[in-house]
Short mmCIF file of C-alpha atoms in Angstrom, two decimals:
data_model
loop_
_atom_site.label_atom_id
_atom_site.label_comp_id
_atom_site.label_asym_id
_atom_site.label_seq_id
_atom_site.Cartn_x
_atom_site.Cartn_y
_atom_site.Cartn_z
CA UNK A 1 116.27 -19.45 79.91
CA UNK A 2 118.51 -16.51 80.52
CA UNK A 3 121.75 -16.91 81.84
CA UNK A 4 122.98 -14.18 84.45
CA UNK A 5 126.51 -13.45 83.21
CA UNK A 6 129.52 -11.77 85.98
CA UNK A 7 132.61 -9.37 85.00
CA UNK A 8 134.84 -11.01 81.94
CA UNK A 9 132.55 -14.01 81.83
CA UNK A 10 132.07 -15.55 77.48
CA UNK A 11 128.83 -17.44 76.67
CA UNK A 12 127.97 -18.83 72.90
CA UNK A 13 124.97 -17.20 71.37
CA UNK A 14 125.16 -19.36 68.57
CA UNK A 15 125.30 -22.95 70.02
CA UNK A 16 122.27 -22.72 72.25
CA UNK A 17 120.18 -20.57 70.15
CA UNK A 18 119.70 -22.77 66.79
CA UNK A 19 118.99 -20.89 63.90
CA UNK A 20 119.98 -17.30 65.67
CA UNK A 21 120.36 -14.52 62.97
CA UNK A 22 119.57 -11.14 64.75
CA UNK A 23 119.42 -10.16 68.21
CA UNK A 24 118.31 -7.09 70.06
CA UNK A 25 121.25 -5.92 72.77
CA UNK A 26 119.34 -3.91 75.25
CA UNK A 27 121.51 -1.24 77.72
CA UNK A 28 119.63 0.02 80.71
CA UNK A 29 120.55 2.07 83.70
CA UNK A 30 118.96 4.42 86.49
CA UNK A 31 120.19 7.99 87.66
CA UNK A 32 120.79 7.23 91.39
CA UNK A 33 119.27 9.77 93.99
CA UNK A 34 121.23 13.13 94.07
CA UNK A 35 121.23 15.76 97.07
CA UNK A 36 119.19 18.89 95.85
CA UNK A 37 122.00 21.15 97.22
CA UNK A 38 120.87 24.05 99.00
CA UNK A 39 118.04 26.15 98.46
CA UNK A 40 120.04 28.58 95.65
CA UNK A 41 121.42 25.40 94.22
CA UNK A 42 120.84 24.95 90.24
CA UNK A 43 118.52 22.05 89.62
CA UNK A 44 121.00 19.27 88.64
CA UNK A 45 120.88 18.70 85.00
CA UNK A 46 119.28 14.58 83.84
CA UNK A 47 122.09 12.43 83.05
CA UNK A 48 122.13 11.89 79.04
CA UNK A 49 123.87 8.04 78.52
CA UNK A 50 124.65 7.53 75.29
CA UNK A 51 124.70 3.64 73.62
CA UNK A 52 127.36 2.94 70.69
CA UNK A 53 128.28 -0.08 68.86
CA UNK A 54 131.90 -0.04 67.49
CA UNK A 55 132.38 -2.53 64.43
CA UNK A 56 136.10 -3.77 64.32
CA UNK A 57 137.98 -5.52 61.51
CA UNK A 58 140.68 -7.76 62.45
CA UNK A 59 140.31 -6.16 65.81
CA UNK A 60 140.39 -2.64 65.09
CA UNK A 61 138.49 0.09 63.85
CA UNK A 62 138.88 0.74 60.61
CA UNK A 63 136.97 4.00 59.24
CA UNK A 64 134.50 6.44 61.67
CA UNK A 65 131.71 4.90 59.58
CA UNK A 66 132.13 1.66 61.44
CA UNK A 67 130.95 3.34 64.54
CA UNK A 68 126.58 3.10 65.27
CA UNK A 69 125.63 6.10 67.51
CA UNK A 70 123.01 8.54 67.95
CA UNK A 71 124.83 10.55 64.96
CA UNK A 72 124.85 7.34 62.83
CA UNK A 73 121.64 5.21 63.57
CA UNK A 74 122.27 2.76 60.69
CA UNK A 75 125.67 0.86 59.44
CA UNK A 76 125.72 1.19 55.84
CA UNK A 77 125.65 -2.54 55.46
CA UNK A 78 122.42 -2.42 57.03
CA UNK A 79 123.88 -5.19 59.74
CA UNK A 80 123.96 -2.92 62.65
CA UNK A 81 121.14 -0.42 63.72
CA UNK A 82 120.91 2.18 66.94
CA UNK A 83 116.98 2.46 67.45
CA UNK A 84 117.45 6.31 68.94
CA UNK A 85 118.81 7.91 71.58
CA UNK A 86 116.98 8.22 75.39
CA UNK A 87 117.88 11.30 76.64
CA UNK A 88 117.06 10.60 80.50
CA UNK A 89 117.13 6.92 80.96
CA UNK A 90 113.79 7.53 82.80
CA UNK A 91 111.10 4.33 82.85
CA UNK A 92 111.95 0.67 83.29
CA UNK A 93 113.47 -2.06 80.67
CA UNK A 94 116.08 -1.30 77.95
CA UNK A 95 117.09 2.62 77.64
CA UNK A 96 118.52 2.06 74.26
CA UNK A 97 118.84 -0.58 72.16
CA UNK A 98 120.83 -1.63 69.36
CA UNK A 99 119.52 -4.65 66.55
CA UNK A 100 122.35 -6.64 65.41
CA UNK A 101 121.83 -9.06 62.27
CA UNK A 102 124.56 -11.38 62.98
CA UNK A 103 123.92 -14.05 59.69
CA UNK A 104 124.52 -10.59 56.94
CA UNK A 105 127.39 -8.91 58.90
CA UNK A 106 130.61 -8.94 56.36
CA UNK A 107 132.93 -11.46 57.06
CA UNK A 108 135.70 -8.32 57.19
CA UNK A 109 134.09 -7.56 60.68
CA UNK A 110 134.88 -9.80 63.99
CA UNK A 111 133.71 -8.13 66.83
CA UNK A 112 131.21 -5.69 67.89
CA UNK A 113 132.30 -3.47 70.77
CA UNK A 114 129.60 -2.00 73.12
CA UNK A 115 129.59 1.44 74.90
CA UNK A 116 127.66 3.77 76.76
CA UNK A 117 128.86 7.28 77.37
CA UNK A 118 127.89 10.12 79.21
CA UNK A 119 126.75 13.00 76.79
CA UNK A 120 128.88 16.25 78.09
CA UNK A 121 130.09 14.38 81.24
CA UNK A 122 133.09 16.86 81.77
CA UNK A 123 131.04 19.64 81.34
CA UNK A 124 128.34 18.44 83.52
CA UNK A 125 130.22 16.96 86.00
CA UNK A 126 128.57 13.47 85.48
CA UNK A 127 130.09 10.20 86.34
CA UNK A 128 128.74 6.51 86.36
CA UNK A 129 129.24 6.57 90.29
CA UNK A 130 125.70 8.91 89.53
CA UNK A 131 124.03 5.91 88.11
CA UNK A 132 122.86 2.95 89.22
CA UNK A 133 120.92 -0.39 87.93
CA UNK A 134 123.48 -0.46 84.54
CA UNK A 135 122.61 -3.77 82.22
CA UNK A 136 123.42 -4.99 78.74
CA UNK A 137 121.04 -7.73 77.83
CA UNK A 138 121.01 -10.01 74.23
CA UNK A 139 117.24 -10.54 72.89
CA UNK A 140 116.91 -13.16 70.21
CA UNK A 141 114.90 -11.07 68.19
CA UNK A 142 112.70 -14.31 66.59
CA UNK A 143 110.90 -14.46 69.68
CA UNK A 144 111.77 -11.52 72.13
CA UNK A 145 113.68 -14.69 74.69
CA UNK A 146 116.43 -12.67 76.84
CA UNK A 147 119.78 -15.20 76.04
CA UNK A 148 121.99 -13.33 78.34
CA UNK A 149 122.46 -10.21 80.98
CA UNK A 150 125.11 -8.90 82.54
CA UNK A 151 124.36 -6.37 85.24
CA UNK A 152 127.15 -4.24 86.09
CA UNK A 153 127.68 -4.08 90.08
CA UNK A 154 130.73 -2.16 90.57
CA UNK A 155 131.22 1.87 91.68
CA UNK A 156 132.19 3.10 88.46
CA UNK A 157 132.84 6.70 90.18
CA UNK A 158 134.51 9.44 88.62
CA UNK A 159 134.44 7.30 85.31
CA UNK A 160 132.78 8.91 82.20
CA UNK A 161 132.41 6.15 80.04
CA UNK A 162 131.71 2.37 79.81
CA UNK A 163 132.60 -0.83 77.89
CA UNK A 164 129.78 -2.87 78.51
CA UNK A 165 130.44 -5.85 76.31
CA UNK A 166 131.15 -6.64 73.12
CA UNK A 167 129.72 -9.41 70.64
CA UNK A 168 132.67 -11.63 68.68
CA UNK A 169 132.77 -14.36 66.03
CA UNK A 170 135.46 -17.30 66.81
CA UNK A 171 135.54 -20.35 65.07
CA UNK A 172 132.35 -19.89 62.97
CA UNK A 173 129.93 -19.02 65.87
CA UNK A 174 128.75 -15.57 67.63
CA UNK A 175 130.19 -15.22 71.81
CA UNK A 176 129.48 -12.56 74.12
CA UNK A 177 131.89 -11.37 76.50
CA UNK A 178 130.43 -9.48 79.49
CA UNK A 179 133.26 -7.03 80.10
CA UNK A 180 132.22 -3.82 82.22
CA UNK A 181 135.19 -1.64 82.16
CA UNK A 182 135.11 2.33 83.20
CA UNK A 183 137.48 5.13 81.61
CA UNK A 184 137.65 8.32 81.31
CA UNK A 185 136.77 9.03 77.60
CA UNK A 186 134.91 12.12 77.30
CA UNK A 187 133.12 11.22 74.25
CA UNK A 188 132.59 8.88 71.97
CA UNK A 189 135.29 9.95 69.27
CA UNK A 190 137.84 9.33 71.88
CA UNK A 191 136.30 6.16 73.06
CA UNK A 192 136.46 5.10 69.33
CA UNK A 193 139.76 5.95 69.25
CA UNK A 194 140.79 3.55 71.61
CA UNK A 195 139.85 0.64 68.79
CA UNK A 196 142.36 2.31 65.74
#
């Protein structure tokens, strides 16, 4: 059964999932309904999210390597792979999705940080206040069973970028921590940055 996580809330994926080795971390989200403007107006450009997975040592990031995006679809440790990059979000379930093999990921790394970005936000004038429906789900990939979601419910406007969550061993066992937090990071390089 899934469990329906709020803001800053941990759950164990290890404990209740016996066995668990890799799981599938869906992000999903919806442009919300814009105004066409008036009748000269340029037809608004589709909003391009963009799904990352940041791999931290001891906390931080450690080389730009460590960092799974549509520029880098596969970790070279083979632990962490982006499955490619929506450029719409249009249709229903996951937008992008990112497989995580949790029982061959080096012991060097502790935590897995998840973001979603708007591609060219600035320059677009984009913001997450412009989307709607925004969800980070884990799959156990054995059997396709949702664990865990965590739909994000607050206005997020005039932010360009998004922590979602972020995937962490303590004590021997694999949490997630539902964490939903906007910024203003135009990109991903400077939402990497934040980890060094």
């Amino acid at each position: 059964m899934s469990i329906s996580l709020q803001k800053g809330q941990k759950v164990s994926l290890s404990k209740d999932n016996a066995g668990l080795s890799k799981v599938i971390i869906g992000l999903g989200w919806d442009e919300a309904k814009r105004s066409k403007g008036g009748f000269f107006a340029p037809k608004p450009q589709p909003i391009d999210c963009d799904a990352s997975a940041i791999l931290l040592q001891n906390g931080h990031l450690m080389a730009k390597e460590d960092v799974v995006y549509f520029g880098n679809l596969r970790h070279a440790t083979g632990t962490v792979q982006h499955m490619g990059d929506n450029l719409t979000g249009a249709g229903d379930g996951d937008d992008e999705q990112i497989v995580v093999d949790l029982a061959s990921i080096p012991a060097v790394y502790d935590k897995i940080v998840l973001v979603v970005n708007i591609y060219q936000a600035v320059e677009r004038r984009q913001h997450f206040g412009m989307i709607q429906n925004a969800f980070i789900r884990l799959v156990d990939a054995r059997n396709n069973k949702e664990m865990c979601k965590y739909n994000l419910t607050e206005n997020y406007s005039g932010m360009t970028a998004m922590v979602f969550g972020e995937v962490y061993r303590y004590s021997g066992e694999w949490k997630f921590n539902a964490i939903g937090q906007g910024t203003n990071d135009p990109g991903i390089g400077q939402l990497a940055n934040r980890y060094i």
